[in-house]
């Protein structure tokens, strides 16, 4: 029965409260008691909970197929926070969609039915992954979780985490250590492998995951590598839904508006998109019944999305940071910024995109501008600017490389690189401190400060720019010009010139 609940007595989310949800909150349209878990997901951040988990929730409701519940897994120490939030509420949580108008929609997602915190019990995670029911292991381990070399796009198997996992197969720290050990257990037990499905914004995310895992497994045992290569599957995918970090203000407003007390709700935009390569080795949910697009070739979709959406985000992020903006929609409300982003997409990115089946690029870009401008989700500039060392090489630099090769325009991308350098030096145009949140913060800040207006020192961070980009005279000159202008005149005046 649905009730209208007073915000002063909010409903604490858990299985028992599902029957008494306030009338303006939609609960799972199925009984979750007999769900079995067929998916194990590593990296239970807001994005996974607003994206894949929502699709699964819809599929279960739509098809009644209950073999694809999700077991969430956290690998990082700070994932104890999400465990402490989710486990007491039976892994239920609210997803609130906020469009640009006043209307918002809240629903409670039931697709995740358990959560395991790996640092406390690696063995439990490995055994769960090795269990016969688990047929898909999906990943949102962030762009940095793949240890990619910026220039070759190949994984770096010499990374200390990978080294650690080779030495300690039953106490891994990286996702790849877990995958390899669990797959080995399955092989020994005569079970099929699970499909490994990456849902990160990494170009060719499935292919990259496959190469990394096979390379890692080969070091453990060549026969394990061959077994995975022959029997496993690694679909590529394009994932999209802008999902800001949840704030205390979100928690409070959800309590107020919907009368539910959720320790960690997710706020997101109404838009969502998922294009998945239909390559699974042991079945999959009918995601197409929930609006996902199954295809044989994800590449054009994913390139379009990463190079337009994510790259524009980085552009707005670093320049916006310098100009003192807090939220992306504020950046977009500024004419100079809006024009800069539109021109960057149009002149520097669009020429290198191939045709994308079923998509009109002009409409796609227009929709992006609308999505970026959505004031209701309050997407944080600081969120966008996190982990640039893993994002810039995937979002911006491939475009730069291609344009340099064909003698095309890279002026605006160079300004983005320069703004990143300025931001990594740690102060904005008003002299306020910028907190650098990046695993490579130390190196980046050091190089950025040493650079001043000499781009070479910053471009020398090989892990980001490779060996090729610092040698491009065109790029070095353009970044130099941009840096000089940013230093002398600040982001706003510089934008006016671009
Ligand atoms: C953002 C993405 O982190 C970032 O820099 O560009 O998180 C973006 O919001 C998502 O990829 C949208 O699908």
Short mmCIF file of N, CA, C and O in Angstrom, two decimals, residues 298-387:
data_model
loop_
_atom_site.label_atom_id
_atom_site.label_comp_id
_atom_site.label_asym_id
_atom_site.label_seq_id
_atom_site.Cartn_x
_atom_site.Cartn_y
_atom_site.Cartn_z
N UNK A 298 30.39 -1.23 -31.53
CA UNK A 298 30.14 -0.09 -30.64
C UNK A 298 31.04 1.10 -30.98
O UNK A 298 30.75 2.24 -30.64
N UNK A 299 32.12 0.80 -31.66
CA UNK A 299 33.18 1.80 -31.84
C UNK A 299 32.70 3.21 -32.22
O UNK A 299 33.05 4.18 -31.55
N UNK A 300 31.89 3.37 -33.28
CA UNK A 300 31.50 4.74 -33.65
C UNK A 300 30.71 5.46 -32.55
O UNK A 300 30.89 6.67 -32.34
N UNK A 301 29.89 4.74 -31.81
CA UNK A 301 29.08 5.35 -30.74
C UNK A 301 29.99 5.82 -29.61
O UNK A 301 29.84 6.90 -29.06
N UNK A 302 30.92 4.95 -29.28
CA UNK A 302 31.76 5.22 -28.13
C UNK A 302 32.72 6.37 -28.44
O UNK A 302 32.94 7.26 -27.61
N UNK A 303 33.25 6.39 -29.67
CA UNK A 303 34.15 7.48 -30.04
C UNK A 303 33.39 8.80 -30.00
O UNK A 303 33.86 9.80 -29.45
N UNK A 304 32.20 8.78 -30.57
CA UNK A 304 31.37 9.99 -30.57
C UNK A 304 31.16 10.49 -29.14
O UNK A 304 31.33 11.67 -28.84
N UNK A 305 30.78 9.57 -28.26
CA UNK A 305 30.43 9.99 -26.90
C UNK A 305 31.65 10.49 -26.12
O UNK A 305 31.61 11.55 -25.51
N UNK A 306 32.72 9.74 -26.17
CA UNK A 306 33.89 10.13 -25.38
C UNK A 306 34.50 11.42 -25.91
O UNK A 306 34.84 12.33 -25.16
N UNK A 307 34.59 11.53 -27.24
CA UNK A 307 35.28 12.70 -27.82
C UNK A 307 34.42 13.96 -27.77
O UNK A 307 34.94 15.06 -27.81
N UNK A 308 33.09 13.79 -27.78
CA UNK A 308 32.24 14.98 -27.70
C UNK A 308 31.84 15.28 -26.25
O UNK A 308 32.13 16.34 -25.73
N UNK A 309 31.17 14.31 -25.61
CA UNK A 309 30.66 14.60 -24.26
C UNK A 309 31.79 14.73 -23.23
O UNK A 309 31.95 15.75 -22.59
N UNK A 310 32.56 13.66 -23.09
CA UNK A 310 33.56 13.68 -22.02
C UNK A 310 34.62 14.75 -22.27
O UNK A 310 35.06 15.44 -21.34
N UNK A 311 35.02 14.91 -23.53
CA UNK A 311 36.03 15.92 -23.83
C UNK A 311 35.50 17.32 -23.54
O UNK A 311 36.19 18.15 -22.95
N UNK A 312 34.24 17.60 -23.91
CA UNK A 312 33.67 18.92 -23.62
C UNK A 312 33.59 19.15 -22.11
O UNK A 312 33.81 20.26 -21.62
N UNK A 313 33.26 18.08 -21.41
CA UNK A 313 33.26 18.18 -19.95
C UNK A 313 34.63 18.64 -19.44
O UNK A 313 34.72 19.56 -18.63
N UNK A 314 35.69 18.00 -19.92
CA UNK A 314 37.03 18.39 -19.45
C UNK A 314 37.30 19.84 -19.81
O UNK A 314 37.88 20.59 -19.02
N UNK A 315 36.89 20.25 -21.02
CA UNK A 315 37.12 21.63 -21.45
C UNK A 315 36.40 22.60 -20.51
O UNK A 315 36.99 23.56 -20.00
N UNK A 316 35.13 22.32 -20.23
CA UNK A 316 34.38 23.20 -19.33
C UNK A 316 34.94 23.13 -17.93
O UNK A 316 34.95 24.12 -17.19
N UNK A 317 35.40 21.94 -17.56
CA UNK A 317 35.89 21.72 -16.20
C UNK A 317 37.10 22.59 -15.89
O UNK A 317 37.06 23.42 -14.98
N UNK A 318 38.18 22.42 -16.64
CA UNK A 318 39.42 23.12 -16.26
C UNK A 318 39.33 24.62 -16.49
O UNK A 318 39.73 25.42 -15.64
N UNK A 319 38.77 25.00 -17.66
CA UNK A 319 38.63 26.44 -17.91
C UNK A 319 37.64 27.04 -16.92
O UNK A 319 37.84 28.14 -16.40
N UNK A 320 36.58 26.29 -16.64
CA UNK A 320 35.57 26.76 -15.70
C UNK A 320 36.14 26.91 -14.29
O UNK A 320 35.83 27.86 -13.56
N UNK A 321 36.99 25.96 -13.92
CA UNK A 321 37.65 26.00 -12.61
C UNK A 321 38.46 27.29 -12.47
O UNK A 321 38.36 28.03 -11.49
N UNK A 322 39.25 27.59 -13.53
CA UNK A 322 40.10 28.79 -13.49
C UNK A 322 39.24 30.04 -13.38
O UNK A 322 39.58 31.00 -12.69
N UNK A 323 38.09 30.01 -14.08
CA UNK A 323 37.23 31.19 -14.08
C UNK A 323 36.40 31.30 -12.80
O UNK A 323 35.65 32.26 -12.61
N UNK A 324 36.49 30.29 -11.93
CA UNK A 324 35.83 30.37 -10.63
C UNK A 324 34.43 29.79 -10.57
O UNK A 324 33.68 30.05 -9.63
N UNK A 325 34.04 29.00 -11.57
CA UNK A 325 32.70 28.39 -11.54
C UNK A 325 32.67 27.14 -10.67
O UNK A 325 33.64 26.40 -10.60
N UNK A 326 31.49 26.89 -10.10
CA UNK A 326 31.36 25.70 -9.25
C UNK A 326 30.62 24.57 -9.97
O UNK A 326 30.88 23.39 -9.76
N UNK A 327 29.66 24.94 -10.83
CA UNK A 327 28.83 23.92 -11.48
C UNK A 327 28.89 24.04 -13.01
O UNK A 327 29.03 25.14 -13.55
N UNK A 328 28.72 22.91 -13.67
CA UNK A 328 28.80 22.87 -15.13
C UNK A 328 27.70 23.71 -15.78
O UNK A 328 27.95 24.40 -16.77
N UNK A 329 26.49 23.69 -15.22
CA UNK A 329 25.43 24.48 -15.87
C UNK A 329 25.73 25.97 -15.80
O UNK A 329 25.34 26.73 -16.68
N UNK A 330 26.46 26.40 -14.76
CA UNK A 330 26.84 27.82 -14.69
C UNK A 330 27.84 28.15 -15.79
O UNK A 330 27.78 29.21 -16.41
N UNK A 331 28.75 27.22 -16.01
CA UNK A 331 29.73 27.42 -17.09
C UNK A 331 28.97 27.57 -18.40
O UNK A 331 29.23 28.48 -19.20
N UNK A 332 28.00 26.68 -18.61
CA UNK A 332 27.26 26.67 -19.87
C UNK A 332 26.37 27.90 -20.04
O UNK A 332 25.97 28.23 -21.15
N UNK A 333 26.04 28.54 -18.93
CA UNK A 333 25.18 29.73 -19.03
C UNK A 333 25.97 30.94 -19.52
O UNK A 333 25.41 31.97 -19.85
N UNK A 334 27.28 30.78 -19.59
CA UNK A 334 28.13 31.89 -20.04
C UNK A 334 28.31 31.81 -21.56
O UNK A 334 28.73 30.78 -22.10
N UNK A 335 28.04 32.93 -22.26
CA UNK A 335 28.08 32.91 -23.73
C UNK A 335 29.44 32.50 -24.29
O UNK A 335 29.51 31.75 -25.27
N UNK A 336 30.50 33.02 -23.68
CA UNK A 336 31.83 32.69 -24.20
C UNK A 336 32.10 31.20 -24.13
O UNK A 336 32.62 30.58 -25.04
N UNK A 337 31.73 30.63 -23.00
CA UNK A 337 31.95 29.20 -22.81
C UNK A 337 31.10 28.38 -23.77
O UNK A 337 31.54 27.41 -24.36
N UNK A 338 29.82 28.81 -23.90
CA UNK A 338 28.93 28.02 -24.76
C UNK A 338 29.45 28.00 -26.19
O UNK A 338 29.47 26.98 -26.85
N UNK A 339 29.94 29.14 -26.61
CA UNK A 339 30.45 29.22 -27.97
C UNK A 339 31.74 28.40 -28.10
O UNK A 339 31.95 27.69 -29.08
N UNK A 340 32.58 28.50 -27.09
CA UNK A 340 33.84 27.75 -27.14
C UNK A 340 33.58 26.25 -27.25
O UNK A 340 34.16 25.56 -28.08
N UNK A 341 32.67 25.76 -26.43
CA UNK A 341 32.39 24.32 -26.43
C UNK A 341 31.77 23.91 -27.77
O UNK A 341 32.15 22.90 -28.36
N UNK A 342 30.85 24.73 -28.26
CA UNK A 342 30.21 24.41 -29.54
C UNK A 342 31.26 24.38 -30.65
O UNK A 342 31.29 23.46 -31.48
N UNK A 343 32.15 25.37 -30.67
CA UNK A 343 33.18 25.44 -31.72
C UNK A 343 34.17 24.29 -31.59
O UNK A 343 34.63 23.73 -32.59
N UNK A 344 34.52 23.96 -30.36
CA UNK A 344 35.45 22.84 -30.15
C UNK A 344 34.84 21.55 -30.73
O UNK A 344 35.49 20.82 -31.49
N UNK A 345 33.58 21.30 -30.40
CA UNK A 345 32.94 20.08 -30.90
C UNK A 345 32.85 20.11 -32.43
O UNK A 345 33.14 19.13 -33.10
N UNK A 346 32.46 21.26 -32.94
CA UNK A 346 32.20 21.39 -34.37
C UNK A 346 33.48 21.29 -35.20
O UNK A 346 33.58 20.52 -36.15
N UNK A 347 34.47 22.09 -34.80
CA UNK A 347 35.62 22.24 -35.68
C UNK A 347 36.76 21.28 -35.39
O UNK A 347 37.51 20.93 -36.29
N UNK A 348 36.91 20.88 -34.15
CA UNK A 348 38.07 20.03 -33.84
C UNK A 348 37.69 18.56 -33.69
O UNK A 348 38.49 17.69 -34.00
N UNK A 349 36.48 18.27 -33.23
CA UNK A 349 36.13 16.86 -33.00
C UNK A 349 35.32 16.27 -34.16
O UNK A 349 35.67 15.21 -34.69
N UNK A 350 34.28 16.97 -34.57
CA UNK A 350 33.38 16.40 -35.57
C UNK A 350 34.10 15.92 -36.85
O UNK A 350 33.79 14.83 -37.35
N UNK A 351 35.08 16.68 -37.36
CA UNK A 351 35.71 16.24 -38.61
C UNK A 351 36.37 14.85 -38.52
O UNK A 351 36.54 14.19 -39.54
N UNK A 352 36.74 14.43 -37.32
CA UNK A 352 37.41 13.13 -37.24
C UNK A 352 36.45 11.99 -36.90
O UNK A 352 36.85 10.83 -36.84
N UNK A 353 35.17 12.31 -36.68
CA UNK A 353 34.23 11.24 -36.32
C UNK A 353 33.72 10.55 -37.59
O UNK A 353 33.46 11.20 -38.59
N UNK A 354 33.60 9.24 -37.50
CA UNK A 354 33.00 8.54 -38.63
C UNK A 354 31.48 8.59 -38.49
O UNK A 354 30.95 9.06 -37.47
N UNK A 355 30.81 8.12 -39.50
CA UNK A 355 29.35 8.11 -39.45
C UNK A 355 28.87 7.19 -38.32
O UNK A 355 29.43 6.11 -38.12
N UNK A 356 27.88 7.65 -37.57
CA UNK A 356 27.38 6.83 -36.47
C UNK A 356 25.97 6.35 -36.84
O UNK A 356 25.05 7.17 -36.95
N UNK A 357 25.80 5.03 -37.01
CA UNK A 357 24.52 4.52 -37.49
C UNK A 357 23.34 5.01 -36.64
O UNK A 357 23.36 4.88 -35.42
N UNK A 358 22.35 5.57 -37.30
CA UNK A 358 21.12 5.96 -36.61
C UNK A 358 21.23 7.24 -35.82
O UNK A 358 20.30 7.62 -35.11
N UNK A 359 22.38 7.91 -35.90
CA UNK A 359 22.52 9.14 -35.09
C UNK A 359 22.84 10.33 -35.98
O UNK A 359 23.74 10.27 -36.83
N UNK A 360 22.07 11.39 -35.76
CA UNK A 360 22.35 12.63 -36.46
C UNK A 360 23.24 13.47 -35.54
O UNK A 360 22.82 13.87 -34.46
N UNK A 361 24.47 13.68 -35.97
CA UNK A 361 25.45 14.31 -35.07
C UNK A 361 25.04 15.72 -34.63
O UNK A 361 25.29 16.12 -33.49
N UNK A 362 24.40 16.45 -35.55
CA UNK A 362 24.00 17.81 -35.19
C UNK A 362 23.00 17.77 -34.03
O UNK A 362 23.11 18.52 -33.06
N UNK A 363 22.04 16.84 -34.11
CA UNK A 363 21.06 16.71 -33.03
C UNK A 363 21.74 16.22 -31.75
O UNK A 363 21.44 16.69 -30.65
N UNK A 364 22.66 15.28 -31.92
CA UNK A 364 23.37 14.75 -30.76
C UNK A 364 24.08 15.89 -30.01
O UNK A 364 23.98 16.01 -28.78
N UNK A 365 24.77 16.75 -30.75
CA UNK A 365 25.51 17.85 -30.12
C UNK A 365 24.56 18.85 -29.45
O UNK A 365 24.84 19.38 -28.38
N UNK A 366 23.43 19.07 -30.11
CA UNK A 366 22.45 20.00 -29.55
C UNK A 366 21.94 19.44 -28.20
O UNK A 366 21.81 20.16 -27.21
N UNK A 367 21.67 18.15 -28.22
CA UNK A 367 21.21 17.51 -26.98
C UNK A 367 22.28 17.61 -25.89
O UNK A 367 21.98 17.83 -24.72
N UNK A 368 23.53 17.46 -26.30
CA UNK A 368 24.61 17.57 -25.29
C UNK A 368 24.59 18.94 -24.63
O UNK A 368 24.68 19.05 -23.40
N UNK A 369 24.44 19.98 -25.45
CA UNK A 369 24.42 21.33 -24.89
C UNK A 369 23.26 21.47 -23.91
O UNK A 369 23.40 22.03 -22.81
N UNK A 370 22.11 20.91 -24.27
CA UNK A 370 20.96 20.96 -23.35
C UNK A 370 21.25 20.21 -22.06
O UNK A 370 20.92 20.67 -20.96
N UNK A 371 21.89 19.05 -22.20
CA UNK A 371 22.19 18.26 -21.01
C UNK A 371 23.20 18.99 -20.11
O UNK A 371 23.06 19.03 -18.89
N UNK A 372 24.24 19.56 -20.74
CA UNK A 372 25.23 20.30 -19.95
C UNK A 372 24.58 21.48 -19.22
O UNK A 372 25.04 21.91 -18.17
N UNK A 373 23.53 22.02 -19.83
CA UNK A 373 22.92 23.24 -19.28
C UNK A 373 21.89 22.94 -18.19
O UNK A 373 21.36 23.88 -17.59
N UNK A 374 21.59 21.69 -17.96
CA UNK A 374 20.57 21.31 -16.98
C UNK A 374 20.96 21.82 -15.57
O UNK A 374 21.90 21.31 -14.97
N UNK A 375 20.23 22.82 -15.05
CA UNK A 375 20.64 23.38 -13.76
C UNK A 375 20.22 22.51 -12.59
O UNK A 375 20.69 22.69 -11.46
N UNK A 376 19.32 21.55 -12.86
CA UNK A 376 18.71 20.83 -11.75
C UNK A 376 19.63 19.77 -11.15
O UNK A 376 19.47 19.39 -9.99
N UNK A 377 20.61 19.29 -11.94
CA UNK A 377 21.44 18.23 -11.36
C UNK A 377 22.67 18.78 -10.64
O UNK A 377 23.33 18.07 -9.89
N UNK A 378 23.00 20.04 -10.91
CA UNK A 378 24.15 20.66 -10.23
C UNK A 378 25.40 19.78 -10.32
O UNK A 378 25.94 19.31 -9.30
N UNK A 379 25.82 19.53 -11.53
CA UNK A 379 27.02 18.71 -11.73
C UNK A 379 28.26 19.54 -11.37
O UNK A 379 28.45 20.65 -11.87
N UNK A 380 29.10 18.97 -10.52
CA UNK A 380 30.21 19.73 -9.96
C UNK A 380 31.40 19.82 -10.92
O UNK A 380 31.87 18.80 -11.42
N UNK A 381 31.92 21.04 -11.09
CA UNK A 381 33.16 21.23 -11.84
C UNK A 381 34.27 20.38 -11.20
O UNK A 381 35.08 19.75 -11.89
N UNK A 382 34.28 20.32 -9.88
CA UNK A 382 35.34 19.55 -9.19
C UNK A 382 35.26 18.06 -9.53
O UNK A 382 36.28 17.39 -9.64
N UNK A 383 34.04 17.54 -9.75
CA UNK A 383 33.91 16.13 -10.14
C UNK A 383 34.54 15.90 -11.51
O UNK A 383 35.28 14.94 -11.73
N UNK A 384 34.24 16.81 -12.42
CA UNK A 384 34.76 16.68 -13.78
C UNK A 384 36.29 16.75 -13.79
O UNK A 384 36.96 16.07 -14.56
N UNK A 385 36.83 17.61 -12.89
CA UNK A 385 38.28 17.84 -12.90
C UNK A 385 39.08 16.77 -12.14
O UNK A 385 40.30 16.83 -12.07
N UNK A 386 38.40 15.82 -11.55
CA UNK A 386 39.09 14.74 -10.84
C UNK A 386 39.78 13.80 -11.83
O UNK A 386 39.23 13.53 -12.89
N UNK A 387 40.94 13.31 -11.47
CA UNK A 387 41.60 12.26 -12.26
C UNK A 387 41.88 12.63 -13.70
O UNK A 387 41.78 11.79 -14.60
#
